[in-house]
Each structure stands twice: as structure tokens, then as C-alpha cells.
Amino acid sequence: MLRKSLVALTCLLAVSSAALAAGELKLPAIISDHMVLQADKAAPIWGWAAADVKVTVSFADQKLTAAADKDGKWSVEFKGLKAGTAGKLVVSAGEKSITVNDVLVGEVWLGSGQSNMWWRVSQAANARAEAAVAKYPQIRMFTVKQAGSPAPAADCAGSWEVCTPQTVLGFSATAYYFGRDLHKALKQPVGLINSSVGGTPIESWLPAAPKADDAKADEPKATPAPRKATPKAAKARKRSAGGGDLYNGMMAPLAPYGLRGFLWYQGESNAGNGKLYVSQLATLIKSWRDAWSDETAFFLTVQLPNFQAPQKQPVESSGWAMVREAELKSLTLPNTGIAVTIDIGEAGNIHPKNKQDVGKRLALWALATVYDKKLTYCGPLYKSMAVEGDKIVLSFDHIGGGLAVQGGGKLKGFAVAGEDKKFVWADATITGDTVVLTGVKNPKAARYAWANNPDCNLVNKDALPASPFRTDDWEQ
């Protein structure tokens, strides 16, 4: 698989080099028919031509010019494009020209990660019914052909597809349902870019493999293939372990295409070392923003869902819980968000079919924090703990209209521990805007939903689930 992909990419670059040598005007794959340009931000257009040739780029009421450098690379930057603008983009150099047809201006988001980002509408829940109503000509998706590269590639393969009942089946389900909710709420065109590969660790998507600290505990650990992983995913995991190849082949060629932000659904392949994932995810966010020269680009993460055998007793350690914690910690960085999915996973399926709610929860965060819509966009997030005798009192942010028990009944999923650091189930009750726990004398720590597949049911009154968390920092 990797050899074929690298051969294809090498051929693509060879064709590009030959075109440049002949002085041929060329655009990257991402700048092509049906594309969506980002509104109200910089919208770069770039390509190649003969060295020193003057290039003119026209769109809407703007005409920009640039000269190709000694290597034939040129670029211009549209600014202030208004959402809803439509037309043709024309690139000219001497007597040669390229026309890019059916161009829209709206909101652009790039989705990346492993198989749950790649998972298509055809593979997700209610595919036929969803496809039948997917008549959204102002939603478009560019799917990057999967290909690694040992060095940053100049271009990739892929094309923009207009959303129809036929094409939507091949769209990333998570990205599509996110984009559909944005489109409905904003009444604007939405462009989605899907650059993802199943079974891949975060290292593959970094510009360079991160170096672990000297501490042995922080060294990357091999992660076994999860149950039901496809042979293709297993091969992808094996080939990507070195790091950086997919960033080089599938992300570098996209920069600096104008966009509002990124969607990230990954972590299953890094469950062997959630501690390291904290710094890895922070590095990825910074490196992508650097590549796009945009410190304000938003970054929204899908927190890992519940998976594997349901929890019966409190567990001391959980690989998936550690990754969820690392994903939650990304919120300490500016312009970040998270979609909690601890209630919509499947015990026996690493690819849960409910991608509608995943997209919806990502969209809620974006609509509230990026587009200033007044709505509740997140479930309860742990804020603080107070010990009162033999009780622990937990406070939360994002309680919306108040805390609640999903489906009613007894509040579940909380555990407490004393000096011995042994967790037992807690008796948990909602008291006003807090959760009160009892269960041990002189309690020192509390945890919620701390397992691969926890039995938990804390939500707010908007039915958005609380994120798993722990109050301790004890070694796992």
C-alpha cells in the first residue's frame, strides 16, 4: 500500500516538475472546480509557471498579480471575500490560462485523523435515508487521496465533490454532519476537506516525529491493533509508526489554503500512552497553525467514545481514559473545542455508526464559539473539588440549565478513593449545581467515567454528556 502510494506521489511530483520545465501553468489539486474559498479571511491562491512570468488571478471583483520565482512558484492572496459570492476564478500567464469553475465563498474546515474521521456516510447509521435528502449544492468536500511521503510534497491528489444523494455516500460522515449543521445554521456555503487514514497514530500527522522526554514513562509504546481493525488499517498503523509521512503527503500540500479551522478525530492508535498524547496533541495543533500561518485557526477535537467490554468495577488505569484526558487538556489552548462522545460509542465496534451526533456536537461548539450563536454547546466539564468531612463536592462548567441524570434514575459512573488510592463506587447525588460523593472516610480523589467503556450518565438539561475526568494525578 505504502509503496504504491509513494510511487503515485513520486509520479505526480515528476509530472509537476516536467510541467514547470516546460513553463506550463499549473494549479494544485485543492484549487479546482467546485472549490469553496474562505470568507472574511485570507484566501491564498498559488501554483506554478515558468520562472519570472507574470501571473494574473481574477475572481469576483478582484484582480491580483504575482511573478513566479526562480523555481516557478507564485502566489496571491484574496482578502475580504464575502460569503455567498460565486463565480469563476481565472488564472492567466501570458497566452495561457486556467479557468476554475463553480467557485463559492463560505466557511472551510479541514477534518483529519484516523478511521473514524475517514468513515463514510455509506458506512454510518441510516445511510440510505440520509443520502436521499442530501441535496445541498452549497456543501462541497475535497477528499485527499491517501498517500505518504518522506518529505513535504508540493501537491496531492483529490477533487471537490458537490453534495448530492449520490456523492454524499463517499463523504467523511463526521465532517459531513458537522458541515451540514453549519450550513443550515449559517445559511452559507461550506467547504470540507477530508485528509485522514484509518489506523494511524498521531505521529503520522506531525511535521516531524516528536521526541519524548528522557523519562522512560514518556517513551512511545507500541499499541496493539484494536478489535475489528481492518487489514488495511493494520497496515496503515504499521507503516505510519515512524511519523510524519502522512503530514508530508496529505497535509503539507494543502497549506496555506484558506480555512476557518480543523476537526480532529484520532487517538485510538495512541491509547498505549495517553500521557505522551498531551504534548503530542499540543504540538500538532501548534504545527498546523504554523503551517497555515494562522494562530487563530480553530481546532475542534472529538473525544474518544466508549469502547470494549463495559466497566463492572472501578479501574485503576485505562488507556482510552488517558487519551480522553489528554484531549480534554487541549482546551487549555486558545481557540480549541471538544465534542464529548462517551455516550454514543459501541462496545463491540471501534467505528460507532452514530456519526450524526458527533458532527452535531462539533457544530454546536463551532456555532457558539466561532460564529457567536447563543446556545448551550457542551456538557458539564469538571471545574473544582472540595472535601467536606467524608464528602467530596464537585463543581462544573457548562451546566447549561442545570445538571441532570440521562434517562433518569440513579447517578452512575463516579468513584472515590482515600489515602490508599483504591477506588470504590461512590454514592453520587446532584445537589444544586454540584455533585456530592460519599463512599470512603477522608476521601482524597474522585473519578468519573474512568474506563474504556464506563457506565455513566451525568448530563446537563440540554442532554449533552459530561466529559470523563479525574481529580488526581496519580500514576497509571
Coordinates of C-alpha atoms in Angstrom, one line a residue:
M1 CA 0.0 0.0 0.0
L2 CA 2.7 2.5 1.0
R3 CA 4.9 1.6 -1.9
K4 CA 2.1 2.1 -4.4
S5 CA 1.1 5.4 -2.7
L6 CA 4.7 6.7 -2.7
V7 CA 5.1 5.6 -6.4
A8 CA 1.9 7.5 -7.3
L9 CA 3.1 10.6 -5.4
T10 CA 6.5 10.4 -7.0
C11 CA 4.9 10.3 -10.4
L12 CA 2.7 13.2 -9.5
L13 CA 5.7 15.3 -8.5
A14 CA 7.6 14.2 -11.6
V15 CA 4.7 15.4 -13.8
S16 CA 4.8 18.7 -11.9
S17 CA 8.5 19.1 -12.4
A18 CA 8.1 18.3 -16.1
A19 CA 5.3 20.9 -16.4
L20 CA 7.5 23.5 -14.8
A21 CA 10.4 22.7 -17.0
A22 CA 8.1 23.3 -20.0
G23 CA 6.8 26.5 -18.5
E24 CA 3.3 25.1 -18.1
L25 CA 0.8 27.0 -15.9
K26 CA -0.4 24.7 -13.2
L27 CA -2.6 24.8 -10.1
P28 CA -2.6 22.4 -7.1
A29 CA -5.4 19.9 -6.8
I30 CA -7.1 21.7 -4.0
I31 CA -7.6 24.7 -6.3
S32 CA -10.1 23.2 -8.7
D33 CA -13.7 23.2 -9.9
H34 CA -16.4 23.4 -7.2
M35 CA -14.0 24.6 -4.5
V36 CA -15.1 26.8 -1.6
L37 CA -12.9 29.8 -0.7
Q38 CA -12.9 31.0 2.9
A39 CA -14.9 34.1 3.6
D40 CA -13.7 37.2 5.5
K41 CA -10.1 35.8 5.9
A42 CA -7.1 35.5 3.7
A43 CA -7.8 33.1 0.7
P44 CA -4.5 32.3 -0.9
I45 CA -4.2 31.0 -4.5
W46 CA -0.9 29.6 -5.7
G47 CA 0.6 27.5 -8.4
W48 CA 3.5 27.1 -10.8
A49 CA 4.6 28.7 -14.1
A50 CA 7.8 29.5 -15.9
A51 CA 10.3 31.4 -13.8
D52 CA 9.8 35.2 -13.7
V53 CA 6.5 35.0 -15.6
K54 CA 3.7 37.4 -14.5
V55 CA 0.6 35.6 -13.3
T56 CA -2.8 37.3 -13.0
V57 CA -5.6 35.8 -10.9
S58 CA -9.2 37.1 -11.2
F59 CA -12.2 36.3 -9.1
A60 CA -15.4 38.3 -8.3
D61 CA -14.3 42.0 -8.4
Q62 CA -10.7 41.4 -7.6
K63 CA -7.7 41.0 -9.9
L64 CA -4.3 40.1 -8.4
T65 CA -0.9 39.7 -9.9
A66 CA 2.3 38.0 -8.9
A67 CA 5.6 36.9 -10.6
A68 CA 6.7 33.3 -10.5
D69 CA 10.0 32.9 -8.6
K70 CA 13.1 31.2 -9.9
D71 CA 11.6 27.8 -9.1
G72 CA 8.3 28.7 -10.9
K73 CA 6.2 29.1 -7.7
W74 CA 3.8 32.0 -7.4
S75 CA 1.0 33.0 -5.0
V76 CA -1.6 35.7 -4.5
E77 CA -4.0 36.3 -1.6
F78 CA -7.6 37.4 -1.9
K79 CA -8.9 39.3 1.1
G80 CA -12.4 40.2 2.3
L81 CA -14.3 37.8 0.2
K82 CA -17.9 37.8 1.2
A83 CA -19.9 34.6 1.9
G84 CA -22.2 33.7 -0.9
T85 CA -20.1 35.1 -3.6
A86 CA -19.9 32.7 -6.6
G87 CA -18.3 32.7 -10.0
K88 CA -15.3 31.6 -12.0
L89 CA -11.6 32.0 -11.0
V90 CA -9.3 32.7 -13.9
V91 CA -5.6 32.3 -13.8
S92 CA -3.5 33.7 -16.7
A93 CA 0.1 33.7 -17.6
G94 CA 1.0 35.1 -21.0
E95 CA -1.2 33.4 -23.5
K96 CA -2.0 30.5 -21.2
S97 CA -4.9 30.5 -18.8
I98 CA -6.8 28.1 -16.5
T99 CA -10.5 28.6 -15.5
V100 CA -11.7 27.2 -12.2
N101 CA -15.5 26.8 -12.5
D102 CA -18.3 26.9 -9.9
V103 CA -16.3 28.6 -7.1
L104 CA -18.2 29.6 -3.9
V105 CA -17.2 31.6 -0.9
G106 CA -18.2 30.4 2.6
E107 CA -16.8 28.5 5.6
V108 CA -14.0 26.0 5.1
W109 CA -12.9 23.3 7.6
L110 CA -10.3 20.6 7.4
G111 CA -11.0 17.2 9.0
S112 CA -8.2 14.8 9.8
G113 CA -7.4 11.7 11.9
Q114 CA -7.8 8.0 11.6
S115 CA -10.6 5.7 10.6
N116 CA -13.5 7.4 12.5
M117 CA -12.8 10.6 10.5
W118 CA -12.4 8.7 7.3
W119 CA -15.6 6.6 7.9
R120 CA -18.0 7.4 5.2
V121 CA -21.7 8.3 5.2
S122 CA -22.3 4.9 3.4
Q123 CA -20.8 3.1 6.5
A124 CA -22.6 5.2 9.1
A125 CA -26.1 5.0 10.6
N126 CA -29.2 5.5 8.4
A127 CA -27.1 5.9 5.3
R128 CA -29.8 5.5 2.7
A129 CA -32.2 7.8 4.4
E130 CA -29.5 10.4 5.0
A131 CA -28.4 10.2 1.3
A132 CA -31.9 10.6 0.0
V133 CA -32.2 14.1 1.5
A134 CA -28.6 15.2 0.9
K135 CA -29.4 17.8 -1.7
Y136 CA -27.1 20.6 -0.6
P137 CA -25.3 22.0 -3.6
Q138 CA -23.5 24.6 -1.4
I139 CA -21.8 21.9 0.6
R140 CA -18.7 20.5 -1.1
M141 CA -16.0 18.1 0.1
F142 CA -12.4 17.6 -1.1
T143 CA -11.1 14.2 -0.2
V144 CA -7.4 13.8 -0.2
K145 CA -6.1 10.6 -1.8
Q146 CA -4.3 8.6 0.8
A147 CA -0.5 8.8 0.2
G148 CA 2.5 9.2 2.4
S149 CA 5.7 11.0 1.5
P150 CA 9.2 11.0 3.0
A151 CA 9.4 14.8 2.6
P152 CA 6.8 17.6 2.3
A153 CA 5.0 17.2 -1.1
A154 CA 4.2 20.1 -3.3
D155 CA 0.8 18.6 -4.3
C156 CA -1.6 15.9 -3.6
A157 CA -4.4 14.1 -5.5
G158 CA -8.1 14.7 -4.9
S159 CA -11.1 16.6 -6.2
W160 CA -14.0 18.7 -4.9
E161 CA -17.4 17.0 -5.0
V162 CA -20.7 18.8 -4.8
C163 CA -23.1 17.2 -2.2
T164 CA -25.8 15.2 -3.8
P165 CA -27.7 12.0 -2.8
Q166 CA -25.1 10.1 -4.9
T167 CA -21.9 11.8 -3.9
V168 CA -22.6 12.1 -0.2
L169 CA -22.2 8.4 0.4
G170 CA -18.4 8.8 -0.2
F171 CA -18.1 11.8 2.2
S172 CA -16.5 11.6 5.6
A173 CA -19.6 11.1 7.8
T174 CA -18.2 13.1 10.8
A175 CA -17.1 16.0 8.6
Y176 CA -20.3 16.0 6.5
Y177 CA -22.7 16.0 9.5
F178 CA -20.7 18.8 11.0
G179 CA -20.8 20.8 7.8
R180 CA -24.5 20.2 7.2
D181 CA -25.3 21.6 10.6
L182 CA -23.1 24.7 9.9
H183 CA -24.7 25.2 6.5
K184 CA -28.2 25.0 7.9
A185 CA -27.5 27.4 10.8
L186 CA -25.3 29.9 8.9
K187 CA -27.1 29.8 5.5
Q188 CA -23.7 29.9 3.9
P189 CA -21.7 27.6 1.6
V190 CA -19.5 25.1 3.5
G191 CA -16.3 23.6 2.1
L192 CA -15.0 20.4 3.9
I193 CA -11.6 18.9 3.4
N194 CA -11.1 15.2 4.4
S195 CA -7.4 14.2 4.9
S196 CA -7.5 11.1 7.0
V197 CA -6.2 7.5 7.1
G198 CA -7.5 4.6 9.2
G199 CA -5.4 3.0 11.9
T200 CA -2.8 5.8 12.0
P201 CA -1.1 7.3 15.2
I202 CA -0.8 11.0 15.8
E203 CA 2.9 10.8 14.9
S204 CA 2.0 10.3 11.3
W205 CA 0.3 13.7 11.2
L206 CA 3.1 15.8 12.8
P207 CA 5.6 17.6 10.6
A208 CA 8.3 15.6 12.4
A209 CA 8.1 12.8 14.9
P210 CA 8.1 14.3 18.4
K211 CA 11.0 13.4 20.7
A212 CA 10.0 12.0 24.1
D213 CA 11.4 13.4 27.3
D214 CA 14.2 11.5 29.0
A215 CA 11.7 9.9 31.3
K216 CA 11.1 6.3 30.3
A217 CA 7.4 6.6 31.1
D218 CA 7.1 9.2 28.3
E219 CA 8.5 7.0 25.6
P220 CA 6.1 6.0 22.9
K221 CA 4.7 2.5 23.4
A222 CA 3.5 0.0 20.8
T223 CA -0.3 -0.1 20.6
P224 CA -2.0 -3.3 19.7
A225 CA -4.5 -3.2 16.8
P226 CA -8.0 -2.7 18.3
R227 CA -10.6 -5.3 17.8
K228 CA -12.3 -5.3 14.4
A229 CA -9.5 -3.3 12.9
T230 CA -9.4 -3.9 9.1
P231 CA -6.3 -5.3 7.4
K232 CA -5.9 -2.0 5.6
A233 CA -5.9 -0.1 9.0
A234 CA -3.4 -2.6 10.5
K235 CA -1.1 -2.0 7.5
A236 CA -1.5 1.8 7.8
R237 CA -0.7 1.7 11.5
K238 CA 2.5 -0.4 10.8
R239 CA 3.7 1.9 8.0
S240 CA 2.9 5.1 9.9
A241 CA 4.8 4.3 13.1
G242 CA 7.8 6.3 12.0
G243 CA 5.8 9.5 11.9
G244 CA 5.4 12.4 9.6
D245 CA 4.7 10.6 6.3
L246 CA 1.0 11.4 6.1
Y247 CA 1.6 15.0 7.2
N248 CA 4.1 15.3 4.3
G249 CA 1.9 13.6 1.7
M250 CA -1.6 14.8 2.8
M251 CA -1.4 18.0 4.9
A252 CA 1.7 19.9 3.6
P253 CA 0.3 20.2 0.1
L254 CA -2.9 21.8 1.4
A255 CA -1.3 24.7 3.2
P256 CA -1.9 27.6 3.1
Y257 CA -5.5 27.0 1.6
G258 CA -7.8 29.4 3.5
L259 CA -9.9 27.8 6.2
R260 CA -11.6 28.6 9.5
G261 CA -10.3 25.7 11.4
F262 CA -9.6 22.0 11.9
L263 CA -11.5 18.9 13.0
W264 CA -9.6 16.1 14.7
Y265 CA -10.9 12.6 15.3
Q266 CA -8.0 10.3 16.4
G267 CA -6.5 8.7 19.5
E268 CA -7.4 5.1 19.3
S269 CA -4.0 4.2 17.9
N270 CA -2.3 6.1 20.8
A271 CA -4.2 4.5 23.7
G272 CA -0.9 2.8 24.8
N273 CA 0.5 6.1 26.0
G274 CA -2.1 8.8 26.8
K275 CA 0.4 10.7 28.9
L276 CA 2.6 11.4 25.9
Y277 CA -0.5 12.3 23.9
V278 CA -1.0 15.5 25.9
S279 CA 2.2 17.0 24.4
Q280 CA 1.7 15.4 21.1
L281 CA -1.7 16.9 20.5
A282 CA -0.5 20.3 21.7
T283 CA 2.4 20.1 19.2
L284 CA 0.1 19.0 16.4
I285 CA -2.2 22.0 17.0
K286 CA 0.7 24.4 17.0
S287 CA 2.4 22.9 14.0
W288 CA -0.8 23.0 11.9
R289 CA -1.4 26.6 12.8
D290 CA 2.2 27.4 12.0
A291 CA 1.9 25.7 8.6
W292 CA -1.2 27.8 7.8
S293 CA 0.4 30.9 9.4
D294 CA -2.8 31.3 11.4
E295 CA -2.5 31.4 15.2
T296 CA -6.3 32.0 15.4
A297 CA -7.3 28.9 13.4
F298 CA -9.8 26.9 15.5
F299 CA -9.2 23.3 16.4
L300 CA -12.1 21.1 17.4
T301 CA -11.4 17.6 18.8
V302 CA -13.7 14.6 19.0
Q303 CA -13.1 12.9 22.4
L304 CA -12.9 9.2 22.2
P305 CA -16.2 7.4 22.7
N306 CA -16.9 4.4 24.9
F307 CA -15.5 1.1 23.6
Q308 CA -14.8 -2.5 24.6
A309 CA -16.3 -4.5 27.4
P310 CA -18.5 -2.4 29.8
Q311 CA -17.0 -1.4 33.1
K312 CA -18.1 -3.5 36.1
Q313 CA -15.8 -2.3 38.9
P314 CA -13.7 0.9 39.3
V315 CA -10.4 0.5 37.3
E316 CA -7.0 1.9 38.3
S317 CA -5.9 2.6 34.7
S318 CA -7.4 2.9 31.3
G319 CA -5.6 3.6 28.0
W320 CA -8.7 5.2 26.4
A321 CA -9.5 7.3 29.6
M322 CA -5.9 8.7 29.5
V323 CA -6.3 9.7 25.8
R324 CA -9.7 11.3 26.7
E325 CA -8.0 13.3 29.5
A326 CA -5.3 14.4 27.0
E327 CA -8.0 15.6 24.6
L328 CA -9.7 17.4 27.4
K329 CA -6.5 19.2 28.3
S330 CA -6.3 20.6 24.8
L331 CA -9.0 23.1 25.9
T332 CA -6.2 25.0 27.8
L333 CA -5.0 26.2 24.4
P334 CA -6.8 29.1 22.8
N335 CA -9.5 28.6 20.1
T336 CA -10.0 24.9 20.9
G337 CA -13.1 22.9 21.5
I338 CA -14.2 19.3 22.1
A339 CA -17.1 17.0 21.3
V340 CA -17.7 14.6 24.1
T341 CA -19.0 11.2 22.8
I342 CA -18.8 9.0 25.9
D343 CA -22.4 8.0 25.5
I344 CA -22.6 7.2 21.8
G345 CA -19.9 4.5 21.3
E346 CA -20.4 0.8 20.8
A347 CA -18.8 -1.9 23.0
G348 CA -18.0 -4.2 20.1
N349 CA -17.4 -1.7 17.3
I350 CA -14.4 0.7 17.2
H351 CA -16.3 2.5 14.4
P352 CA -19.6 3.5 16.1
K353 CA -22.2 4.2 13.5
N354 CA -23.8 7.3 15.1
K355 CA -21.8 10.0 13.3
Q356 CA -24.7 12.4 13.3
D357 CA -24.3 13.3 16.9
V358 CA -20.6 13.5 16.6
G359 CA -21.0 16.1 13.8
K360 CA -23.7 17.9 15.7
R361 CA -21.6 18.3 18.9
L362 CA -18.7 19.6 16.9
A363 CA -21.0 22.0 15.1
L364 CA -22.6 23.2 18.4
W365 CA -19.1 24.2 19.7
A366 CA -18.3 25.9 16.4
L367 CA -21.6 27.8 16.2
A368 CA -21.3 29.1 19.7
T369 CA -17.6 30.0 19.9
V370 CA -16.7 30.7 16.3
Y371 CA -19.9 32.1 15.0
D372 CA -21.3 33.7 18.2
K373 CA -24.6 31.8 18.3
K374 CA -26.3 31.9 21.7
L375 CA -26.7 28.2 22.6
T376 CA -25.6 25.5 25.0
Y377 CA -22.7 23.8 23.2
C378 CA -21.1 21.5 25.7
G379 CA -21.9 19.1 28.5
P380 CA -20.6 19.5 32.1
L381 CA -16.8 19.9 32.4
Y382 CA -15.1 19.3 35.7
K383 CA -14.1 22.6 37.4
S384 CA -13.1 22.0 41.0
M385 CA -13.4 19.7 44.0
A386 CA -13.9 20.5 47.7
V387 CA -13.7 18.0 50.6
E388 CA -16.2 18.4 53.3
G389 CA -15.7 15.8 56.0
D390 CA -16.3 12.5 54.3
K391 CA -17.9 14.1 51.3
I392 CA -16.5 15.3 48.0
V393 CA -18.3 18.2 46.3
L394 CA -17.7 18.6 42.6
S395 CA -18.4 21.7 40.6
F396 CA -18.7 22.0 36.9
D397 CA -18.6 24.5 34.0
H398 CA -21.1 24.2 31.1
I399 CA -24.0 23.1 33.2
G400 CA -26.5 24.9 30.9
G401 CA -29.9 24.8 32.5
G402 CA -28.6 22.5 35.3
L403 CA -27.2 19.1 36.0
A404 CA -29.3 16.0 35.2
V405 CA -29.2 12.2 35.0
Q406 CA -29.5 10.9 31.5
G407 CA -32.6 8.8 31.3
G408 CA -33.4 9.4 35.0
G409 CA -32.7 7.2 37.9
K410 CA -29.5 6.8 39.9
L411 CA -26.4 8.9 39.0
K412 CA -23.7 6.5 38.0
G413 CA -20.0 6.5 37.0
F414 CA -18.4 8.1 40.0
A415 CA -15.7 6.5 42.1
V416 CA -13.8 7.8 45.2
A417 CA -10.5 6.9 46.9
G418 CA -8.8 7.7 50.2
E419 CA -5.2 7.6 51.2
D420 CA -4.7 4.1 49.9
K421 CA -5.6 5.2 46.4
K422 CA -8.0 2.4 46.0
F423 CA -11.1 3.5 44.2
V424 CA -14.6 2.3 45.1
W425 CA -18.0 3.2 43.7
A426 CA -19.4 6.4 45.2
D427 CA -22.9 7.2 46.2
A428 CA -23.5 10.2 43.9
T429 CA -26.2 12.8 44.1
I430 CA -26.9 16.1 42.3
T431 CA -27.2 18.9 44.8
G432 CA -28.0 22.2 43.0
D433 CA -25.2 22.8 40.6
T434 CA -22.8 20.3 42.2
V435 CA -22.4 16.6 42.5
V436 CA -21.8 15.3 46.1
L437 CA -20.0 12.0 46.5
T438 CA -19.6 9.7 49.5
G439 CA -18.1 6.2 49.9
V440 CA -14.9 6.4 51.9
K441 CA -13.6 8.1 55.0
N442 CA -11.2 11.0 54.5
P443 CA -11.6 11.0 50.6
K444 CA -8.7 12.3 48.6
A445 CA -9.8 11.9 45.0
A446 CA -12.7 11.3 42.6
R447 CA -13.1 10.0 39.1
Y448 CA -15.9 9.9 36.6
A449 CA -16.3 7.6 33.7
W450 CA -12.7 6.5 34.1
A451 CA -12.7 3.3 31.9
N452 CA -12.6 2.2 28.3
N453 CA -16.4 1.7 28.4
P454 CA -17.8 3.3 31.6
D455 CA -21.4 3.1 32.8
C456 CA -22.0 6.8 33.3
N457 CA -25.0 9.2 32.9
L458 CA -24.2 12.7 34.0
V459 CA -25.5 15.3 31.5
N460 CA -26.9 18.9 31.6
K461 CA -30.5 19.6 30.9
D462 CA -29.7 20.0 27.2
A463 CA -28.8 16.3 27.2
L464 CA -25.1 16.9 26.5
P465 CA -22.9 14.4 28.3
A466 CA -20.3 15.3 30.9
S467 CA -16.7 14.6 30.0
P468 CA -14.8 11.9 31.8
F469 CA -12.3 13.3 34.3
R470 CA -10.3 12.6 37.4
T471 CA -9.2 14.9 40.2
D472 CA -6.0 13.1 41.0
D473 CA -2.7 12.9 39.1
W474 CA -1.7 9.5 40.4
E475 CA 0.4 7.3 38.1
Q476 CA -1.5 5.0 35.9

